[in-house]
Each structure stands twice: as C-alpha cells, then as structure tokens.
Short mmCIF file of C-alpha atoms in Angstrom, two decimals:
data_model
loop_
_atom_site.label_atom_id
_atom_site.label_comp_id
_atom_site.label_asym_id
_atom_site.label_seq_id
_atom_site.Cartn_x
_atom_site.Cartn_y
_atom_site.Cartn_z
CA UNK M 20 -20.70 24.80 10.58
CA UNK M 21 -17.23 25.89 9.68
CA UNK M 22 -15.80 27.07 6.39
CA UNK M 23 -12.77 26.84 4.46
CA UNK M 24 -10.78 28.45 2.26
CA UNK M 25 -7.39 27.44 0.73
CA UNK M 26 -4.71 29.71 -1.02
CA UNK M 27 -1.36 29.49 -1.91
CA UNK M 28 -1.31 26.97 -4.76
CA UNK M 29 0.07 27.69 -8.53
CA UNK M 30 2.95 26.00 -10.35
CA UNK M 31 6.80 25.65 -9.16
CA UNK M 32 9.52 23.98 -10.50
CA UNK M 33 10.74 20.73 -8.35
CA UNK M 34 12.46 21.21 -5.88
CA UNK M 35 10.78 24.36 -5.19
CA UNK M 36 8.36 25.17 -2.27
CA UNK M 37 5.14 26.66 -1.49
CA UNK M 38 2.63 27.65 1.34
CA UNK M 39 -0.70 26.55 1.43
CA UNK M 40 -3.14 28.92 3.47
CA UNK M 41 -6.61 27.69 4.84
CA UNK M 42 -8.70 30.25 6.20
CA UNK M 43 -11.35 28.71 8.55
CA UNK M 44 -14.59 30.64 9.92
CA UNK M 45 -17.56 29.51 11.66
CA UNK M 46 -18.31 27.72 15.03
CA UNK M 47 -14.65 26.39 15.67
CA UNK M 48 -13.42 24.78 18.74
CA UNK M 49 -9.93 24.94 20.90
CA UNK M 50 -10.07 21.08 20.23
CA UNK M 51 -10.74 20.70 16.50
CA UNK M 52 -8.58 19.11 14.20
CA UNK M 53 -7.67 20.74 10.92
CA UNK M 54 -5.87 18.82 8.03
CA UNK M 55 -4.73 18.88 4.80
CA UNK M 56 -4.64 16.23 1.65
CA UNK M 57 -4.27 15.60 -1.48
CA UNK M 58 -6.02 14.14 -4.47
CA UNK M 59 -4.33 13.87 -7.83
CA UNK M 60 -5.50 12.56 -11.39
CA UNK M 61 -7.06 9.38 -11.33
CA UNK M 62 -5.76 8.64 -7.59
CA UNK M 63 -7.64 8.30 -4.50
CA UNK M 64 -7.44 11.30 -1.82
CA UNK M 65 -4.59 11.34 0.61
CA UNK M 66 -4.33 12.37 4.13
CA UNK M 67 -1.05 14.24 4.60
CA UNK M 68 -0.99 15.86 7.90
CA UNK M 69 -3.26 17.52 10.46
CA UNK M 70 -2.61 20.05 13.71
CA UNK M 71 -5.31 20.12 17.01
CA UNK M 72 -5.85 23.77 17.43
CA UNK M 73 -4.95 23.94 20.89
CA UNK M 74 -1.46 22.34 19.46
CA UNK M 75 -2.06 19.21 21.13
CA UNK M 76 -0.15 17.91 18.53
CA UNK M 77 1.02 17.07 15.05
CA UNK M 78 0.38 14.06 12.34
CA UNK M 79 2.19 13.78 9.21
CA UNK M 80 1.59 10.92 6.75
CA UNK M 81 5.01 8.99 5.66
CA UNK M 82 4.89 10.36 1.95
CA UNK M 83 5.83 14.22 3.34
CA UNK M 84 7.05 13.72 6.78
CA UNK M 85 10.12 15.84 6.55
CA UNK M 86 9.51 18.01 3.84
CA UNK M 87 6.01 19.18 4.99
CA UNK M 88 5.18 21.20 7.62
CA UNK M 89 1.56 21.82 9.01
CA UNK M 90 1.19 24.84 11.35
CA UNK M 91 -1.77 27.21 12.67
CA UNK M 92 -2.08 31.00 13.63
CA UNK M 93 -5.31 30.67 15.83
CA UNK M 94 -5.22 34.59 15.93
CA UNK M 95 -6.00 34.58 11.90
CA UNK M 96 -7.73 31.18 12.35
CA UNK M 97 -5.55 30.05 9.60
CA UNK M 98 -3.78 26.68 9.26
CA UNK M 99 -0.62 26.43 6.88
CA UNK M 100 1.08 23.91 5.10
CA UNK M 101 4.66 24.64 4.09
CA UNK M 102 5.49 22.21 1.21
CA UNK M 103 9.52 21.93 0.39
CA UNK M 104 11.67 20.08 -1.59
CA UNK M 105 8.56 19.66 -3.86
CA UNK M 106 8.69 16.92 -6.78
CA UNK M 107 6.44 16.08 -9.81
CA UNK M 108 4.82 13.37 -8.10
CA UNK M 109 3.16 16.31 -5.42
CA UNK M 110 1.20 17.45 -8.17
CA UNK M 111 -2.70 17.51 -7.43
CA UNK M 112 -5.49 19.60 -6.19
CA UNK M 113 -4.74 20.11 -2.26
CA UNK M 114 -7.84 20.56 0.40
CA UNK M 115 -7.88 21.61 3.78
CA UNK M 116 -10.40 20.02 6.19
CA UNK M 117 -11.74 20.22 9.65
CA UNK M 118 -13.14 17.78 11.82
CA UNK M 119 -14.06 17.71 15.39
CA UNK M 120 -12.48 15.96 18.28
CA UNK M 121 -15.07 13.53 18.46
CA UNK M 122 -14.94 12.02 15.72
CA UNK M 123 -12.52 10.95 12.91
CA UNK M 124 -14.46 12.32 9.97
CA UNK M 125 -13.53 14.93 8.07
CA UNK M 126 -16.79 16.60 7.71
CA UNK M 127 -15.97 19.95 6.40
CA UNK M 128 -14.17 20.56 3.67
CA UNK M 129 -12.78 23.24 1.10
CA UNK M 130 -12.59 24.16 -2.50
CA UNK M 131 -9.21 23.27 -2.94
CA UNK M 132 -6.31 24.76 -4.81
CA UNK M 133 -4.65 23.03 -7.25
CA UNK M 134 -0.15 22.76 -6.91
CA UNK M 135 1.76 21.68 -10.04
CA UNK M 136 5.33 20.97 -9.52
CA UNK M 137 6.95 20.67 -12.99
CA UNK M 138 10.13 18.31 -13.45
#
C-alpha cells in the first residue's frame, strides 16, 4: 500500500507559478513510478508527467512539456511538480499517483489539491 498526499495548490494569477508537493508513505520501491495529472470541470483526467524513483527517467505530456517540471527528493519521499508560466486553461484539481513498475496502472492515488490560475 502506499499513500499520498498533495500540497501546494491555491490560486495565482497567469503567468504565475506554483509547486505541487506529494508526500508518499508506505511500501515504496527504488523502481516505482510516481505521476501527476489533472482533471478539470467537466473534462476527462490528464496525465501530465511522471519520474521513476531511481531517476530512470522523465515523461512529460505535450500540453506542459516546457513549462512543467516533475522532480523527486527520495530522502523526504516527496515528488514535486513545478508549474510555470501558468494560464487559465491549467485550472483544475491536480493528483499525484503511484504505480509500480510492473504495470501501467495507476493504482494509488491522492486527495488532490485544487490550482486556479485566474486570467
């Protein structure tokens, strides 16, 4: 089991930016993956970019690559996501997720927090 807890969201003007924290505890491995997306109003959720925790590498969808970052502190078991350049469209609730290596579910997921980016 592994749980997750985001921070970091609240309301910014566009073109502002924030961090995202997720918090993860539980039975984690070196070779999880941890992600976050998105899910706004009325919209379907959206994958937006994931880290392996033994940095094995990187994935950001098309919609944020370049003004998203994902990172991870493995001391903290934390992942981040620093969000810049942020526009009105980037508005939603944001989740973090984990999933391990052996398969591509997401099966663990958190609360979410919820960014508003106002024009």
């Amino acid at each position: 089991q592994v749980q997750l807890v985001e921070s970091g969201g609240g309301l910014v003007q566009a073109g502002g930016s924030l961090r995202l924290s997720c918090s993860a505890s539980g039975v984690i491995f070196s070779t999880d993956f941890l992600g976050w997306f998105r899910q706004a109003p009325g919209k379907e959720r959206e994958f937006l970019a994931s880290i392996q925790r033994n940095g094995a590498g990187t994935y950001y969808s098309e919609s944020v690559k370049g003004r998203f970052t994902i990172s991870r502190d493995n001391a903290k078991n934390t992942v981040y996501l620093q969000m810049n350049s942020l526009k009105p469209e980037d508005t939603a609730v944001y989740y973090c997720a984990a999933r391990r290596a052996t398969t591509r579910n997401y099966g663990y997921w958190g609360q979410g927090t919820q960014v508003t980016v106002s024009s």
